[in-house]
Amino acid sequence: MTVPRSTLRLQFHRGFTFDDAARHVEYFAALGISHLYASPITTAEPGSTHGYDTVDYTEVSAECGGEAGLKRLVEKLRAHGMGLIADMVPNHMGVDGSGNAWWLDILEWGRHSAYARHFDVDWHSPDPALRGKVLLPTLGASYGEELAAGRIALRFAADSGRFFIGYGPHAFPVSPIDYAAILQSADRADLSALANRFQGLTTQPADQPRAAEARDALREFVAQNGGSAIEFVLETYAPDDPVTRDRLHRLLERQHFRLAWWRAASDEVNWRRFFDLSTLAGVRVERPEVFDAVHALIFRLYRDGLVDGLRIDHIDGLAEPREYCQRLRQRLTELRDSAPYVVVEKILGRGEPLRDDWPVDGTTGYDFMNDVGALLHDPAGAEPLARTWAELTGRSPHFADEALAARRKILAENLAAELDRAARALHRIARDSLTTRDFTFTTLRRVLTELVVHFPVYRIYPQNGLRSAADNVYFDEALAGARTTLPPADHAALERVNAWLGGSAEDAPPARPGAQQQPAQNGGPPAHAGSSRRNAQTLFSQLSAPLAAKAIEDTACYRYGRLLSRNEVGSDPDEFALPVEQFHAGNLERAQRFPHALLATATHDHKRGEDVRARLAVLSEIADDWSATLRAWSTLNAPQRRALDGKPISSVSHDRSDAWAPGPAAEAMLYQTLVGCWPPQLRADDEAGVRELAERVAQWQLKALREAKLQTSWFAPDEAYEAGCRDFLFGILAPQRRDGFLKELSAFVERIGRAGVLNSLQQTVLRLTSPGIPDLYQGTELWDFSLVDPDNRRPVDFAKREAWLTQTPPSEFLSTWRDGRVKLAVIQRVLAGRAHLPELLGQGAYLPLAVRGAQASHVIAFARRLGSAWAVVVASRLAVGLLDAGEVGQAASEADNAPGARGDLPLVDPAHWADTAVEMPSDLSARALFDWLSPAAPKVDDNGLLYLRDALAAMPVAVLVEDGVPRS
């Protein structure tokens, strides 16, 4: 297996192609990257900026450069000894445009399409209007309104000989069985002759080749005779006349799809979506023929040596993640002699293990990002910050309360159709037994609701229809929650649902006399008791996973604001801080179980850049100071508030009704965001710079308000309120307030800036030296003060970064830390060290090191050992009170705090460490060590102690080895 030494994630799209990346390969190699880690490379919706809306698995994206461009990139990588990891999206495809041939085929031929089982469509909907049809919730208003307005029309594509329903940019194919009636509507002999070719067609596969031949004849006819005849046909279905509009409506009713207002999707969609996005349709990759079709291209690229490994997107969306991983590894192993490198995107709850029976190399790193992020926080700040949040906003101090409310809201308003589908699967099981047939659909839906809203992790993974002990840890928690909220009368049904969802090994009760076997969900063969249970378990998991994602990451994390640095993908904001011992335990477990997992601190999906989170974590150390600042700023900016209709107001009482824009919660989160993302070199009097920042924050603010789904939302935007929030933001950042709020904001950022940088460097070094494969997100070699996408996907100035590469020790750039070169130098130097000693940091044992002395709680230290080779990592932490200027907020002279001055450095004065020392391994007693990050060469004394005043004299972090400094 080719295990990466380090990876760099790149987002490919038409604005950044394979050739664009190839131009920077020398830089990536000089930085120390061993493998590029590409966003999806298959063909996506036109103009896609991310690639996760694949429309064709069989072709490399032409917008990104096509297969030829990919080959040129790989050739350049190979010339520098580098490889490529590709992002694979087996869970869903884009269906919003007209580029997905598989999807269009099922719209044309319905359940007899060759691709009918490629997508997770419920062809047996309980709604008679949807049986055998696909709901298309694409209309901007109700169907009747759009039809009457003439925005839905019959069209003809002369190049393919196809009739289609046009709606804006959409083109929905008309079934060929209707072509005869369409052509005959013109009452012309030549068209009637063509119509005869379509007479008697059915949707059966045997008839589909004849339909293609008839279409060819129609296309040829139009090519030879022009389109006037077809135009006449189209006029007989024109939407602007009541008679012809009714004919158009009746034609639409005969199709294998039903057009609907987009708002209908949440309640009525009859196919699995990615989360609640009706532009992404779930793919049934568990079916062997679908698996082969989805992976044919990527397998060929892997076989031919263009791709070295895979990142699997949203593994929890699949029906059988374990079987998928097993099949994937087997096929990849057959294609090349070496074992494949595969990581999966998986959100793990605290204590939830990645399953051992998944033959993968680990996760994409959200678990590490959670651990290292929590490590930066002072646990003493948790309670006072929660109290301040509750007092200012009137909302709960506990994230769990917001999460529970969000789960109920998302389930009721966004995933109601998915809830119904899972409940129907349980109801079919109940109906097949005399002892349970009286459990009504409504009862089972109510029971299922309580189970999923209390489910603490993404999903379960039953084997042979039974939950494992690991599953039951979390399922039992959901059962306990459901019992507390369900009425006692529902408890019997709850116990049966528990058994059906894998809690019992007993056979299903015998079917009632005369019971008919029910058709399987997705148009498959009749479902027996075992398959019915497995189907219900799959639907439960494919409900609980998107519910967790939408309710936690995309709702509750935008409602709860104790400290936004803990509101991140893969994190639980109720888990405020992580002890050093627990961080070590996580590293030890990873080293033992998944030593090649990715280590990430920034991703294309993060809510806030890694350095935003590192700076905000400082607030946990100064909770009282920050609480007072919040109140002061709220009072200072009260005149800029708006009424809910967006109009200015002079003053607002401090009630807790959120009856003004932005409202107390949104305002408090806005201040945190401004503190977190304020660029280090931005001045309060820089009008252009402040305006640019305001525009970026406004983009975040709009998304945050809509994701919170309180006063406004994506489904029902309150544009007046949103405008009022934007006006508030630009009002408090207006140039005339440069001597008021702007001055206070920039001064506060300056006060905590050094501590934030110290956190950032700690986080960076831990990522680069902990067990696993360090992953770098594009551009984050310098300070990453980005916000949620699209802000974190802005173009990257790689040329600037390349120009700043150097062999100079990182410590030389500490005095100019605001420009970010010190971070780049640390990354370059440690990645060079990984290349210089690849086995040590790649395979070496992990040994937590004890720290003693007055400031022991402000240090984390560990060693990596392989044979006689050692690397010792030491980092300052929670160091606000140790920085030269004293406690944050204490006055210091301008000279002390001038850029480059000792008091301006993100470095603890050596004297402040006093007797604090790391207890070193006995092998290193009385040995001199060399620091990769500075010219320092601290010595371990005869008692085996390494004093921090020596080890951290030049940098707040150190990576110490015995054999000198590596070169890039």
Coordinates of N, CA and C in Angstrom, one line a residue, residues 616-746:
L616 N -10.7 32.2 18.8 CA -11.9 32.3 19.6 C -11.8 31.4 20.9
A617 N -10.9 30.4 20.8 CA -10.7 29.5 21.9 C -10.1 30.3 23.1
V618 N -9.4 31.4 22.8 CA -8.8 32.2 23.8 C -9.8 32.8 24.7
L619 N -11.0 33.0 24.2 CA -12.1 33.6 25.0 C -12.5 32.7 26.2
S620 N -12.2 31.4 26.0 CA -12.5 30.5 27.2 C -11.6 30.8 28.3
E621 N -10.4 31.4 28.1 CA -9.5 31.7 29.1 C -9.8 33.0 29.8
I622 N -10.6 33.8 29.2 CA -10.9 35.2 29.7 C -12.4 35.3 29.7
A623 N -13.1 34.3 30.2 CA -14.6 34.3 30.1 C -15.3 35.6 30.7
D624 N -14.8 36.0 31.9 CA -15.5 37.2 32.5 C -15.2 38.4 31.7
D625 N -14.0 38.6 31.2 CA -13.6 39.7 30.4 C -14.5 39.7 29.1
W626 N -14.6 38.6 28.5 CA -15.4 38.5 27.2 C -16.9 38.8 27.5
S627 N -17.4 38.3 28.6 CA -18.8 38.5 28.9 C -19.1 40.0 29.1
A628 N -18.1 40.7 29.8 CA -18.3 42.1 30.0 C -18.2 42.9 28.6
T629 N -17.3 42.4 27.8 CA -17.1 43.0 26.5 C -18.4 42.9 25.6
L630 N -19.0 41.7 25.7 CA -20.2 41.5 24.9 C -21.3 42.4 25.4
R631 N -21.5 42.6 26.6 CA -22.5 43.5 27.1 C -22.2 44.9 26.8
A632 N -21.0 45.3 26.8 CA -20.6 46.7 26.5 C -20.9 47.0 25.0
W633 N -20.5 46.0 24.2 CA -20.7 46.2 22.7 C -22.2 46.2 22.4
S634 N -22.9 45.4 23.1 CA -24.4 45.4 22.8 C -25.0 46.7 23.1
T635 N -24.6 47.3 24.2 CA -25.1 48.7 24.6 C -24.6 49.7 23.6
L636 N -23.3 49.6 23.3 CA -22.7 50.6 22.3 C -23.4 50.6 21.0
N637 N -23.8 49.4 20.5 CA -24.4 49.3 19.1 C -25.9 49.3 19.1
A638 N -26.5 49.5 20.3 CA -28.0 49.5 20.3 C -28.6 50.4 19.3
P639 N -28.1 51.6 19.1 CA -28.7 52.5 18.1 C -28.7 52.0 16.7
Q640 N -27.9 51.0 16.4 CA -27.9 50.5 15.0 C -28.8 49.3 14.8
R641 N -29.6 48.9 15.8 CA -30.5 47.9 15.6 C -31.7 48.3 14.7
R642 N -32.4 47.3 14.1 CA -33.5 47.5 13.3 C -34.7 46.8 13.8
A643 N -35.9 47.3 13.4 CA -37.1 46.6 13.7 C -37.2 45.4 12.8
L644 N -38.1 44.4 13.1 CA -38.1 43.2 12.4 C -38.5 43.5 10.9
D645 N -39.1 44.6 10.6 CA -39.4 44.9 9.2 C -38.2 45.6 8.5
G646 N -37.0 45.7 9.3 CA -35.8 46.2 8.7 C -35.7 47.7 8.8
K647 N -36.6 48.4 9.4 CA -36.6 49.8 9.5 C -35.7 50.2 10.7
P648 N -35.1 51.4 10.7 CA -34.3 51.8 11.9 C -35.1 52.1 13.1
I649 N -34.6 51.8 14.3 CA -35.2 52.1 15.5 C -34.2 52.8 16.4
S650 N -34.7 53.7 17.2 CA -33.7 54.4 18.1 C -33.3 53.7 19.3
S651 N -34.2 52.9 19.9 CA -33.8 52.1 21.0 C -34.7 51.0 21.2
V652 N -34.2 49.9 21.8 CA -35.0 48.7 22.0 C -34.8 48.3 23.5
S653 N -35.8 47.9 24.1 CA -35.7 47.3 25.5 C -35.0 46.0 25.4
H654 N -34.2 45.7 26.5 CA -33.5 44.4 26.5 C -34.4 43.3 26.9
D655 N -35.5 43.1 26.2 CA -36.3 41.9 26.5 C -35.7 40.7 25.8
R656 N -36.3 39.6 25.9 CA -35.7 38.4 25.3 C -36.6 37.8 24.2
S657 N -37.3 38.7 23.5 CA -38.2 38.3 22.5 C -37.7 38.2 21.1
D658 N -36.4 38.6 20.9 CA -35.8 38.7 19.6 C -36.6 39.6 18.7
A659 N -37.3 40.6 19.3 CA -38.2 41.4 18.5 C -37.5 42.5 17.8
W660 N -36.3 42.3 17.4 CA -35.5 43.3 16.7 C -34.4 42.6 15.9
A661 N -33.9 43.3 14.9 CA -32.9 42.7 14.0 C -31.5 43.2 14.4
P662 N -30.6 42.3 14.7 CA -30.6 40.9 14.4 C -31.2 40.1 15.6
G663 N -31.4 40.6 16.7 CA -31.8 39.9 17.9 C -30.6 39.5 18.8
P664 N -30.8 39.3 20.0 CA -29.7 39.1 21.0 C -28.8 37.9 20.6
A665 N -29.4 36.8 20.2 CA -28.5 35.6 19.9 C -27.7 35.9 18.7
A666 N -28.3 36.3 17.6 CA -27.6 36.6 16.4 C -26.6 37.7 16.6
E667 N -26.9 38.7 17.4 CA -25.9 39.7 17.6 C -24.7 39.2 18.4
A668 N -24.9 38.4 19.4 CA -23.8 37.9 20.2 C -22.9 37.0 19.3
M669 N -23.5 36.2 18.4 CA -22.7 35.4 17.5 C -22.0 36.2 16.5
L670 N -22.6 37.3 16.1 CA -21.9 38.2 15.1 C -20.6 38.8 15.7
Y671 N -20.7 39.2 17.0 CA -19.5 39.7 17.6 C -18.4 38.7 17.7
Q672 N -18.7 37.5 18.0 CA -17.7 36.4 18.0 C -17.1 36.2 16.7
T673 N -18.0 36.2 15.6 CA -17.5 36.0 14.3 C -16.5 37.2 13.9
L674 N -16.9 38.4 14.2 CA -16.0 39.5 13.9 C -14.6 39.4 14.6
V675 N -14.7 39.0 15.9 CA -13.5 38.8 16.6 C -12.6 37.7 16.0
G676 N -13.3 36.6 15.6 CA -12.6 35.5 15.1 C -11.9 35.7 13.8
C677 N -12.6 36.4 12.9 CA -12.1 36.5 11.5 C -11.4 37.8 11.1
W678 N -11.3 38.7 12.1 CA -10.7 40.0 11.8 C -9.2 39.7 11.4
P679 N -8.8 40.1 10.2 CA -7.5 39.9 9.7 C -6.4 40.5 10.6
P680 N -5.3 39.9 10.9 CA -4.3 40.4 11.9 C -3.8 41.8 11.5
Q681 N -3.7 42.0 10.2 CA -3.1 43.3 9.7 C -4.1 44.4 9.4
L682 N -5.4 44.1 9.6 CA -6.4 45.1 9.3 C -6.4 46.2 10.4
R683 N -6.5 47.4 9.9 CA -6.6 48.6 10.9 C -8.1 49.1 10.8
A684 N -8.5 49.7 11.9 CA -9.9 50.2 12.0 C -10.1 51.3 11.1
D685 N -9.1 52.0 10.7 CA -9.3 53.2 9.8 C -9.1 52.8 8.3
D686 N -9.0 51.5 8.0 CA -8.8 51.0 6.6 C -10.2 50.8 6.1
E687 N -10.8 51.8 5.4 CA -12.2 51.7 5.0 C -12.4 50.6 4.0
A688 N -11.5 50.5 3.0 CA -11.6 49.4 2.0 C -11.5 48.0 2.6
G689 N -10.6 47.9 3.5 CA -10.4 46.6 4.2 C -11.5 46.2 5.1
V690 N -12.1 47.2 5.8 CA -13.2 46.9 6.7 C -14.4 46.6 5.8
R691 N -14.6 47.3 4.7 CA -15.7 47.0 3.8 C -15.6 45.6 3.2
E692 N -14.4 45.2 2.8 CA -14.3 43.8 2.3 C -14.6 42.8 3.4
L693 N -14.2 43.0 4.6 CA -14.5 42.1 5.7 C -16.0 42.1 5.9
A694 N -16.6 43.2 5.9 CA -18.1 43.3 6.1 C -18.8 42.5 5.1
E695 N -18.4 42.6 3.8 CA -19.1 41.8 2.8 C -18.9 40.3 3.0
R696 N -17.8 39.9 3.4 CA -17.6 38.5 3.7 C -18.4 38.0 4.9
V697 N -18.4 38.8 6.0 CA -19.2 38.5 7.1 C -20.7 38.5 6.8
A698 N -21.1 39.4 6.0 CA -22.6 39.5 5.6 C -23.0 38.2 4.9
Q699 N -22.1 37.7 4.1 CA -22.4 36.4 3.4 C -22.6 35.3 4.4
W700 N -21.7 35.3 5.4 CA -21.8 34.3 6.5 C -23.1 34.5 7.3
Q701 N -23.4 35.8 7.6 CA -24.5 36.1 8.4 C -25.8 35.7 7.8
L702 N -26.0 35.9 6.5 CA -27.2 35.5 5.8 C -27.4 33.9 5.9
K703 N -26.3 33.2 5.6 CA -26.3 31.8 5.7 C -26.6 31.3 7.2
A704 N -26.0 32.0 8.1 CA -26.2 31.6 9.5 C -27.6 31.8 10.0
L705 N -28.2 32.9 9.6 CA -29.6 33.2 10.0 C -30.6 32.3 9.4
R706 N -30.3 31.9 8.1 CA -31.3 31.0 7.4 C -31.1 29.6 7.9
E707 N -29.8 29.2 8.2 CA -29.6 27.8 8.8 C -30.2 27.7 10.2
A708 N -30.2 28.8 10.9 CA -30.8 28.7 12.3 C -32.3 28.5 12.2
K709 N -33.0 28.9 11.2 CA -34.4 28.6 10.9 C -35.3 29.2 12.1
L710 N -34.9 30.3 12.6 CA -35.7 31.0 13.6 C -36.6 32.1 13.1
Q711 N -35.9 33.2 12.8 CA -36.7 34.3 12.2 C -36.8 34.3 10.7
T712 N -35.9 33.6 10.1 CA -35.9 33.4 8.6 C -35.3 32.0 8.3
S713 N -35.4 31.6 7.0 CA -34.9 30.3 6.6 C -34.8 30.3 5.1
W714 N -34.2 29.2 4.6 CA -34.1 29.0 3.2 C -35.4 28.8 2.6
F715 N -36.3 28.1 3.3 CA -37.6 27.8 2.8 C -38.6 29.0 2.8
A716 N -38.4 29.8 3.8 CA -39.3 31.0 3.9 C -38.5 32.2 4.4
P717 N -37.7 32.7 3.5 CA -36.8 33.9 3.8 C -37.6 35.1 4.2
D718 N -37.3 35.7 5.3 CA -37.8 37.0 5.7 C -36.8 38.1 5.3
E719 N -37.1 38.6 4.1 CA -36.1 39.5 3.4 C -36.0 40.8 4.2
A720 N -37.0 41.3 4.8 CA -37.0 42.5 5.5 C -36.1 42.3 6.8
Y721 N -36.3 41.2 7.5 CA -35.4 41.0 8.7 C -34.0 40.8 8.2
E722 N -33.8 40.1 7.2 CA -32.4 39.8 6.7 C -31.7 41.2 6.3
A723 N -32.5 42.0 5.7 CA -31.9 43.4 5.3 C -31.6 44.2 6.6
G724 N -32.5 44.0 7.6 CA -32.2 44.7 8.8 C -30.9 44.2 9.5
C725 N -30.7 42.9 9.4 CA -29.5 42.4 10.0 C -28.2 42.8 9.2
R726 N -28.4 42.9 7.9 CA -27.2 43.4 7.1 C -27.0 44.8 7.4
D727 N -28.0 45.6 7.5 CA -27.9 47.0 7.8 C -27.2 47.2 9.2
F728 N -27.6 46.4 10.2 CA -26.9 46.4 11.5 C -25.4 46.2 11.4
L729 N -25.1 45.1 10.6 CA -23.7 44.8 10.4 C -22.9 45.9 9.8
F730 N -23.4 46.5 8.7 CA -22.7 47.5 8.0 C -22.8 48.8 8.8
G731 N -23.8 49.0 9.7 CA -23.9 50.1 10.5 C -22.8 50.1 11.6
I732 N -22.6 49.0 12.2 CA -21.6 49.0 13.3 C -20.2 49.0 12.8
L733 N -20.0 48.7 11.5 CA -18.7 48.7 10.8 C -18.5 49.9 9.9
A734 N -19.4 50.9 10.0 CA -19.3 52.0 9.2 C -18.1 52.9 9.5
P735 N -17.6 53.6 8.5 CA -16.4 54.4 8.7 C -16.5 55.4 9.9
Q736 N -17.7 56.0 10.0 CA -17.9 57.0 11.1 C -17.8 56.4 12.5
R737 N -17.7 55.1 12.6 CA -17.6 54.4 13.9 C -16.1 53.9 14.1
R738 N -15.2 54.5 13.3 CA -13.8 54.0 13.4 C -13.2 54.4 14.8
D739 N -13.8 55.4 15.4 CA -13.3 55.8 16.7 C -14.2 55.2 17.9
G740 N -15.2 54.5 17.5 CA -16.1 53.9 18.4 C -15.9 52.3 18.4
F741 N -17.0 51.7 17.9 CA -16.9 50.2 17.9 C -15.8 49.6 17.1
L742 N -15.5 50.2 16.0 CA -14.4 49.6 15.2 C -13.1 49.7 16.0
K743 N -12.8 50.8 16.6 CA -11.6 50.9 17.4 C -11.6 49.8 18.5
E744 N -12.7 49.7 19.2 CA -12.8 48.7 20.3 C -12.6 47.3 19.8
L745 N -13.2 47.0 18.6 CA -13.1 45.6 18.1 C -11.7 45.3 17.7
S746 N -11.1 46.2 17.0 CA -9.7 45.9 16.6 C -8.7 45.9 17.8

